[in-house]
Short mmCIF file of C-alpha atoms in Angstrom, two decimals:
data_model
loop_
_atom_site.label_atom_id
_atom_site.label_comp_id
_atom_site.label_asym_id
_atom_site.label_seq_id
_atom_site.Cartn_x
_atom_site.Cartn_y
_atom_site.Cartn_z
CA LEU A 1 98.47 127.48 33.21
CA ARG A 2 94.93 125.80 32.89
CA GLN A 3 94.82 125.31 36.83
CA ILE A 4 95.85 129.04 37.30
CA CYS A 5 92.93 130.03 35.01
CA ILE A 6 90.50 127.88 36.86
CA LEU A 7 91.71 129.42 40.14
CA LEU A 8 91.28 133.02 38.98
CA ALA A 9 87.68 132.19 37.50
CA LEU A 10 86.90 130.93 41.10
CA ILE A 11 88.45 133.78 43.11
CA LEU A 12 87.91 136.71 40.84
CA PRO A 13 84.18 137.29 41.66
CA PHE A 14 85.04 137.31 45.29
CA ILE A 15 87.88 139.85 44.84
CA VAL A 16 85.55 142.07 42.90
CA SER A 17 82.73 141.68 45.26
CA ASP A 18 85.15 142.49 48.22
CA HIS A 19 86.30 145.61 46.15
CA GLN A 20 82.81 146.63 45.74
CA ARG A 21 82.08 146.11 49.49
CA THR A 22 85.16 148.27 50.15
CA GLU A 23 84.21 150.94 47.78
CA ARG A 24 80.84 151.18 49.38
CA ARG A 25 81.89 151.23 53.04
CA LEU A 26 84.34 154.01 52.22
CA SER A 27 81.67 155.95 50.46
CA ASN A 28 79.38 155.49 53.35
CA ASP A 29 82.26 156.85 55.66
CA VAL A 30 82.30 160.00 53.57
CA CYS A 31 78.46 160.37 53.63
CA ARG A 32 78.56 160.12 57.46
CA ALA A 33 81.26 162.79 57.62
CA VAL A 34 79.10 165.02 55.25
CA THR A 35 75.98 164.39 57.01
CA ALA A 36 77.83 165.46 60.35
CA THR A 37 78.98 168.58 58.86
CA ALA A 38 75.51 169.37 57.49
CA HIS A 39 73.90 169.09 60.90
CA LYS A 40 76.58 171.25 62.43
CA ILE A 41 75.91 174.21 60.16
CA ASN A 42 72.10 174.05 60.31
CA ALA A 43 71.93 176.18 63.47
CA SER A 44 74.67 178.90 62.53
CA PRO A 45 73.48 182.46 62.86
CA LYS A 46 75.37 183.30 59.69
CA THR A 47 73.67 182.33 56.40
CA PHE A 48 74.61 181.61 52.60
CA THR A 49 71.50 181.65 50.31
CA PHE A 50 71.51 180.56 46.84
CA ARG A 51 68.88 182.38 45.04
CA CYS A 52 67.51 181.32 41.80
CA ARG A 53 64.38 183.21 40.89
CA PRO A 54 62.94 184.07 37.56
CA GLY A 55 65.36 186.40 35.89
CA ASP A 56 68.41 185.32 37.90
CA ASP A 57 71.08 184.16 35.44
CA CYS A 58 71.41 180.71 36.96
CA GLY A 59 71.09 178.39 33.91
CA GLY A 60 69.36 175.15 33.69
CA VAL A 61 68.71 172.34 35.98
CA GLY A 62 72.54 171.11 35.72
CA ASP A 63 73.65 174.55 36.34
CA ARG A 64 71.66 175.14 39.23
CA LEU A 65 72.54 171.97 40.87
CA GLY A 66 76.31 172.89 40.52
CA GLY A 67 75.59 176.09 42.19
CA VAL A 68 73.91 174.74 44.83
CA ILE A 69 76.64 172.17 45.60
CA GLY A 70 79.29 174.95 45.24
CA GLY A 71 77.12 176.99 47.73
CA ALA A 72 76.88 174.01 50.07
CA PHE A 73 80.58 173.69 50.23
CA TYR A 74 81.15 177.18 50.78
CA ALA A 75 78.81 177.07 53.78
CA PHE A 76 80.72 173.81 54.95
CA LEU A 77 84.03 175.73 54.67
CA HIS A 78 82.79 178.85 56.75
CA ASP A 79 80.33 177.49 59.10
CA ARG A 80 77.38 179.16 57.52
CA SER A 81 73.63 177.74 57.48
CA PHE A 82 72.87 177.22 53.79
CA ARG A 83 69.50 178.01 52.21
CA ILE A 84 67.92 177.83 48.90
CA ILE A 85 65.39 180.05 47.07
CA TRP A 86 64.24 178.38 43.92
CA PRO A 87 60.48 178.53 43.28
CA GLY A 88 59.06 175.14 43.07
CA LEU A 89 62.08 173.24 44.49
CA ASP A 90 60.09 172.30 47.63
CA GLN A 91 57.59 170.36 45.32
CA ILE A 92 60.44 168.24 43.94
CA PHE A 93 62.61 167.73 47.23
CA ILE A 94 62.38 167.95 50.98
CA PRO A 95 65.47 168.50 53.28
CA GLY A 96 67.65 165.68 54.43
CA ALA A 97 70.40 166.30 57.02
CA LEU A 98 70.92 169.70 55.73
CA ASN A 99 67.95 172.03 56.20
CA TRP A 100 68.06 174.25 53.22
CA THR A 101 64.56 175.67 53.58
CA PHE A 102 64.20 179.53 53.41
CA ASP A 103 61.85 181.55 55.54
CA ALA A 104 63.39 185.02 56.05
CA THR A 105 61.00 185.91 59.13
CA ALA A 106 62.04 182.60 61.00
CA LEU A 107 65.68 183.00 60.02
CA LYS A 108 65.60 186.79 60.79
CA ILE A 109 67.25 187.52 57.51
CA PRO A 110 66.46 190.89 55.95
CA PHE A 111 64.81 190.34 52.66
CA PHE A 112 63.61 193.77 51.75
CA ASP A 113 65.40 197.06 50.99
CA GLN A 114 64.30 200.49 52.22
CA ASN A 115 61.69 200.64 49.45
CA GLY A 116 59.91 197.57 50.35
CA GLU A 117 61.25 195.62 47.50
CA GLU A 118 63.13 192.46 47.39
CA ILE A 119 66.87 192.87 47.90
CA ASP A 120 68.12 192.71 44.46
CA LYS A 121 71.53 191.99 42.70
CA THR A 122 71.52 195.04 40.66
CA ARG A 123 71.68 197.45 43.51
CA ILE A 124 75.32 197.90 43.55
CA SER A 125 77.21 199.92 45.96
CA HIS A 126 80.71 198.84 44.97
CA ASN A 127 82.38 196.13 42.95
CA VAL A 128 85.64 194.22 44.12
CA GLY A 129 87.48 191.68 42.06
CA GLY A 130 84.82 191.10 39.55
CA LEU A 131 82.18 190.35 42.50
CA ILE A 132 79.41 192.52 43.15
CA TYR A 133 78.66 193.22 46.91
CA THR A 134 75.89 195.65 48.10
CA ASP A 135 74.38 196.39 51.50
CA VAL A 136 71.11 198.27 50.66
CA THR A 137 69.26 197.69 53.86
CA GLY A 138 71.59 199.07 56.46
CA GLU A 139 71.75 195.48 57.64
CA ASN A 140 74.63 193.13 57.42
CA VAL A 141 73.51 191.66 54.24
CA GLY A 142 75.60 190.99 51.07
CA VAL A 143 74.58 190.14 47.43
CA VAL A 144 76.89 188.29 45.14
CA ASN A 145 76.33 188.30 41.34
CA ASP A 146 77.44 185.18 39.44
CA LEU A 147 79.81 183.68 41.95
CA ASN A 148 82.02 181.06 40.73
CA THR A 149 84.43 178.80 42.47
CA ARG A 150 87.57 180.62 41.42
CA GLN A 151 86.30 183.56 43.34
CA ILE A 152 85.19 181.32 46.32
CA VAL A 153 88.66 180.33 46.84
CA ASN A 154 90.05 183.60 46.33
CA GLN A 155 91.12 184.95 49.90
CA THR A 156 90.68 188.71 49.13
CA ALA A 157 87.26 188.14 47.89
CA VAL A 158 86.64 185.72 50.77
CA ALA A 159 87.60 188.28 53.35
CA ILE A 160 85.13 190.90 51.88
CA MET A 161 82.30 188.47 51.69
CA GLU A 162 82.76 187.16 55.41
CA LYS A 163 82.25 190.76 56.68
CA TYR A 164 78.52 190.09 56.03
CA GLN A 165 76.42 188.04 58.30
CA HIS A 166 74.02 187.08 55.71
CA ILE A 167 74.66 186.56 51.80
CA TYR A 168 72.45 186.13 48.99
CA PHE A 169 74.08 184.58 45.80
CA HIS A 170 73.41 182.86 42.45
CA SER A 171 75.88 180.76 40.70
CA ASN A 172 75.91 177.87 38.01
CA ARG A 173 79.37 176.59 39.18
CA GLY A 174 80.05 173.31 41.33
CA PRO A 175 83.08 173.23 43.70
CA ASN A 176 86.45 172.67 42.09
CA ASP A 177 89.23 170.27 43.46
CA GLU A 178 90.93 173.19 45.32
CA MET A 179 87.66 174.13 47.29
CA TYR A 180 86.91 170.38 47.82
CA ALA A 181 90.55 169.81 49.43
CA GLN A 182 89.82 172.89 51.71
CA VAL A 183 86.45 171.58 52.97
CA ARG A 184 87.80 168.12 53.17
CA ASP A 185 90.71 169.24 55.32
CA LYS A 186 88.71 171.71 57.73
CA ASN A 187 85.96 169.16 58.43
CA LYS A 188 88.31 166.01 58.44
CA TRP A 189 86.36 164.06 55.80
CA PRO A 190 87.86 160.60 54.95
CA THR A 191 89.00 159.93 51.40
CA VAL A 192 88.21 157.17 48.92
CA GLY A 193 90.70 155.92 46.58
CA SER A 194 91.99 158.82 44.15
CA VAL A 195 91.39 162.46 44.63
CA GLN A 196 88.82 162.30 41.82
CA ASP A 197 86.99 159.32 43.52
CA SER A 198 87.04 161.24 46.84
CA TYR A 199 85.73 164.49 45.18
CA ALA A 200 82.80 162.46 43.54
CA ALA A 201 81.90 160.80 46.71
CA ALA A 202 81.66 163.95 48.61
CA PHE A 203 79.67 165.54 45.80
CA LEU A 204 77.08 162.81 45.94
CA CYS A 205 76.94 162.75 49.61
CA THR A 206 76.24 166.38 49.89
CA PHE A 207 73.49 166.00 47.30
CA GLU A 208 72.05 162.95 49.35
CA ALA A 209 72.32 165.08 52.55
CA MET A 210 70.25 167.83 51.10
CA PHE A 211 67.51 166.25 49.00
CA ARG A 212 65.02 163.51 49.53
CA PRO A 213 62.08 163.19 46.76
CA ALA A 214 58.91 165.03 47.88
CA GLU A 215 55.46 163.26 47.60
CA PRO A 216 54.27 165.77 45.15
CA PHE A 217 57.12 164.85 42.90
CA LEU A 218 56.74 161.03 43.24
CA LYS A 219 52.89 161.38 42.69
CA SER A 220 53.27 163.61 39.72
CA GLU A 221 52.19 162.37 36.21
CA TYR A 222 54.83 160.71 33.95
CA LYS A 223 53.20 160.50 30.53
CA SER A 224 55.31 158.67 27.90
CA PHE A 225 54.44 158.65 24.12
CA GLY A 226 52.14 155.47 23.44
CA ARG A 227 51.60 154.78 26.99
CA GLN A 228 48.88 155.37 29.49
CA PRO A 229 50.00 158.08 32.04
CA MET A 230 51.55 156.72 35.31
CA SER A 231 52.77 158.18 38.62
CA PHE A 232 56.48 158.96 38.53
CA LYS A 233 56.94 156.67 41.53
CA HIS A 234 55.74 153.74 39.60
CA LEU A 235 57.95 154.58 36.69
CA LEU A 236 61.04 154.68 39.17
CA LYS A 237 60.15 151.11 40.21
CA ILE A 238 60.69 150.18 36.41
CA VAL A 239 63.91 151.99 36.27
CA GLU A 240 65.17 150.34 39.43
CA ASP A 241 64.16 146.92 38.96
CA ALA A 242 67.04 144.59 39.55
CA ASN A 243 65.64 141.86 37.08
CA THR A 244 66.03 144.35 34.22
CA THR A 245 68.76 146.81 32.90
CA SER A 246 67.68 150.33 32.49
CA VAL A 247 69.58 152.35 29.87
CA ALA A 248 68.95 156.11 29.57
CA PHE A 249 69.91 158.11 26.56
CA HIS A 250 70.23 162.01 26.59
CA HIS A 251 69.99 163.64 23.12
CA ARG A 252 70.16 167.34 23.39
CA VAL A 253 69.89 169.82 20.30
CA ASP A 254 70.10 173.58 20.55
CA ASP A 255 67.20 175.49 21.75
CA GLY A 256 66.57 177.10 18.39
CA THR A 257 66.58 173.82 16.50
CA ALA A 258 64.22 172.23 19.06
CA SER A 259 61.64 174.94 18.77
CA SER A 260 61.77 175.00 15.05
CA ASN A 261 59.44 172.76 12.75
CA GLY A 262 62.39 171.41 10.86
CA ALA A 263 64.09 168.02 11.17
CA GLY A 264 67.70 169.11 11.64
CA ASP A 265 67.52 168.00 15.11
CA LEU A 266 66.95 164.41 14.21
CA ILE A 267 68.95 161.86 16.05
CA SER A 268 71.25 159.68 13.65
CA ASP A 269 70.98 156.08 12.73
CA HIS A 270 74.56 155.76 14.10
CA ALA A 271 73.40 156.84 17.54
CA ILE A 272 70.42 154.53 17.55
CA GLY A 273 73.00 151.77 16.86
CA ASN A 274 75.14 152.88 19.63
CA MET A 275 72.09 152.51 21.78
CA ILE A 276 71.79 148.86 20.88
CA SER A 277 75.06 147.84 21.26
CA ILE A 278 75.77 149.47 24.56
CA ALA A 279 72.80 147.76 26.03
CA GLN A 280 73.60 144.40 24.69
CA ARG A 281 77.30 144.94 26.02
CA HIS A 282 76.17 145.53 29.57
CA SER A 283 73.20 143.20 29.91
CA PRO A 284 73.66 139.63 30.61
CA ALA A 285 72.28 137.29 28.17
CA GLY A 286 68.41 136.62 28.84
CA LYS A 287 68.26 139.94 30.93
CA LYS A 288 65.50 142.28 29.64
CA VAL A 289 66.58 145.83 28.89
CA ASN A 290 64.51 149.03 29.04
CA LEU A 291 65.30 152.25 27.30
CA PHE A 292 64.53 155.67 28.50
CA PHE A 293 64.96 158.21 25.75
CA ILE A 294 65.44 161.87 27.00
CA SER A 295 65.47 164.65 24.47
CA ASN A 296 64.03 168.20 23.76
CA SER A 297 63.68 167.13 20.07
CA VAL A 298 60.18 166.09 19.28
CA HIS A 299 61.31 164.86 15.94
CA SER A 300 63.92 162.50 17.48
CA MET A 301 61.39 161.26 19.97
CA HIS A 302 59.02 160.08 17.34
CA LYS A 303 61.94 158.52 15.36
CA VAL A 304 62.97 156.59 18.67
CA MET A 305 59.52 155.41 19.56
CA ASN A 306 58.67 154.28 15.95
CA SER A 307 62.12 152.29 15.32
CA THR A 308 61.66 148.87 14.49
CA LEU A 309 65.46 148.39 15.55
CA LEU A 310 64.90 149.59 18.88
CA LYS A 311 61.60 148.03 19.44
CA GLY A 312 63.45 144.61 18.71
CA ALA A 313 66.25 145.47 20.96
CA PHE A 314 64.54 146.64 24.09
CA GLU A 315 61.48 145.29 26.20
CA GLN A 316 60.02 148.56 26.72
CA ILE A 317 60.94 152.20 25.54
CA PHE A 318 59.85 155.24 27.43
CA CYS A 319 60.11 158.75 26.37
CA GLN A 320 58.41 161.62 28.40
CA GLN A 321 56.19 164.03 26.49
CA LEU A 322 57.10 167.65 26.81
CA THR A 323 53.81 168.93 28.21
CA ALA A 324 55.61 172.03 30.02
CA THR A 325 58.32 174.47 28.64
CA ILE A 326 61.66 172.79 28.23
CA HIS A 327 63.53 175.42 30.42
CA VAL A 328 62.95 175.83 34.06
CA ALA A 329 63.31 179.62 34.06
CA GLU A 330 59.37 180.14 34.26
CA ALA A 331 57.40 182.06 36.89
CA GLY A 332 54.64 181.12 38.96
CA PRO A 333 52.75 177.73 38.43
CA LYS A 334 54.47 177.20 35.16
CA ALA A 335 57.89 177.16 37.14
CA ILE A 336 56.53 174.09 39.07
CA LEU A 337 55.51 172.33 36.06
CA SER A 338 58.37 172.88 33.89
CA THR A 339 60.90 172.01 36.82
CA MET A 340 58.95 168.71 37.69
CA GLN A 341 59.07 167.82 34.09
CA ALA A 342 62.78 168.44 34.01
CA MET A 343 63.68 166.82 37.25
CA ARG A 344 61.74 163.67 36.31
CA ASP A 345 63.89 163.19 33.05
CA TRP A 346 67.02 164.08 35.39
CA TRP A 347 66.23 161.71 38.07
CA VAL A 348 65.80 158.94 35.56
CA MET A 349 69.05 159.38 34.08
CA ARG A 350 70.53 159.64 37.74
CA MET A 351 69.16 156.10 38.56
CA SER A 352 69.55 154.30 35.28
CA ASP A 353 72.10 151.31 35.30
CA VAL A 354 73.52 152.75 31.91
CA LEU A 355 73.64 156.56 31.14
CA ILE A 356 74.62 157.71 27.61
CA GLY A 357 74.92 161.21 27.99
CA GLY A 358 75.70 164.27 25.68
CA GLN A 359 77.73 167.72 25.90
CA SER A 360 75.28 168.94 28.47
CA GLY A 361 75.17 169.76 32.23
CA PHE A 362 71.94 168.16 32.41
CA SER A 363 73.23 164.62 31.99
CA LYS A 364 76.52 165.30 33.27
CA SER A 365 75.23 166.40 36.70
CA ALA A 366 72.91 163.07 36.71
CA ALA A 367 76.08 161.08 36.24
CA LEU A 368 77.86 162.91 38.89
CA PHE A 369 75.03 162.41 41.36
CA ALA A 370 74.42 158.67 40.33
CA PRO A 371 75.18 155.71 42.32
CA VAL A 372 78.71 154.51 41.76
CA GLN A 373 78.03 151.43 39.91
CA GLN A 374 76.23 153.15 36.95
CA VAL A 375 78.06 152.61 33.55
CA ARG A 376 78.40 156.09 31.71
CA TYR A 377 79.09 157.06 28.09
CA GLU A 378 79.21 160.41 26.43
CA ASP A 379 78.98 161.91 23.05
CA GLU A 380 75.91 160.00 22.51
CA GLY A 381 77.56 156.62 23.00
CA GLY A 382 80.74 157.32 21.04
CA ALA A 383 83.00 157.43 24.29
CA TYR A 384 82.84 155.24 27.24
CA ARG A 385 83.26 157.36 30.34
CA PRO A 386 85.29 155.07 33.21
CA ASP A 387 85.26 157.95 35.60
CA TYR A 388 83.33 160.83 36.80
CA TRP A 389 82.94 164.42 35.03
#
């Protein structure tokens, strides 16, 4: 028995390493297939445009990204060019293999109605199956209000939608398993392990085929409590440093509580204890650990930054000050500031070694788009999450 134990100790690291290499290779196979599909649809004369302007009911960052990926999957399934109208997004990301940029004139997509106003979801000509379709230009243009994946896989609804050459839509829902299976089979994407693993790989690969960080985003100022401002690019070097373990903790409170002057949103001592125990659990002895605390609760930010226990457990603690509005549904220059602020925190969660999320699409979407080796917890560290959301 002793000899067997010694043998296992010798070969197990190689088995694990080989499994990780296989997982990475298979994931890369999925990404190559997704990238090929993205290149194929770019030149399609038919378009499917995600539209999230101020006033459109498309939610926060997590909801919007879900709608974007759901829209991309629809475009993959029906050979449509996929485009995005989201004010300020071009300051955060540049296109990857999938060219999502929108220029109505260059793409020859009707953008205004007979009154010279932007084609709007509220001009309804008829309503079918809970979806709103409208043709207000005399052109072959459809507008879909609040599209979700149950409707996307509804063949009756799809048949109506596919009558239009150009479709504007908004949504806050990502693709479900049924839609993924249809896209996978049509485009002959390879699979990775379980259905859930394959779905997650396709989700991540689609995101990476679409988005690369833009220079204005990387050069934007990250300002943490108690620290000198730094470029976001510099902060990412700290997050991704292989010599340290990065732990991101997302503490979300409801909007009314966050905007009040009370302390009802204060993070609990139990949650702080979870941060410390999880960090110790996933960091080898002697390896430094940095904490990135992400919250919309100013009271909790101050409690974390001043905690003697946390200062003793972590090498460095970062917490972005909220200098713009919390939500991204602003107009004009404010839209860019609030979107950048939110996306800096989101990107930190995505790239951290350990993510402790909450019941929020903000942290859940970051986990879905994170590298496969990320360790995830939910409910503020109360539950280990071995798979994907």
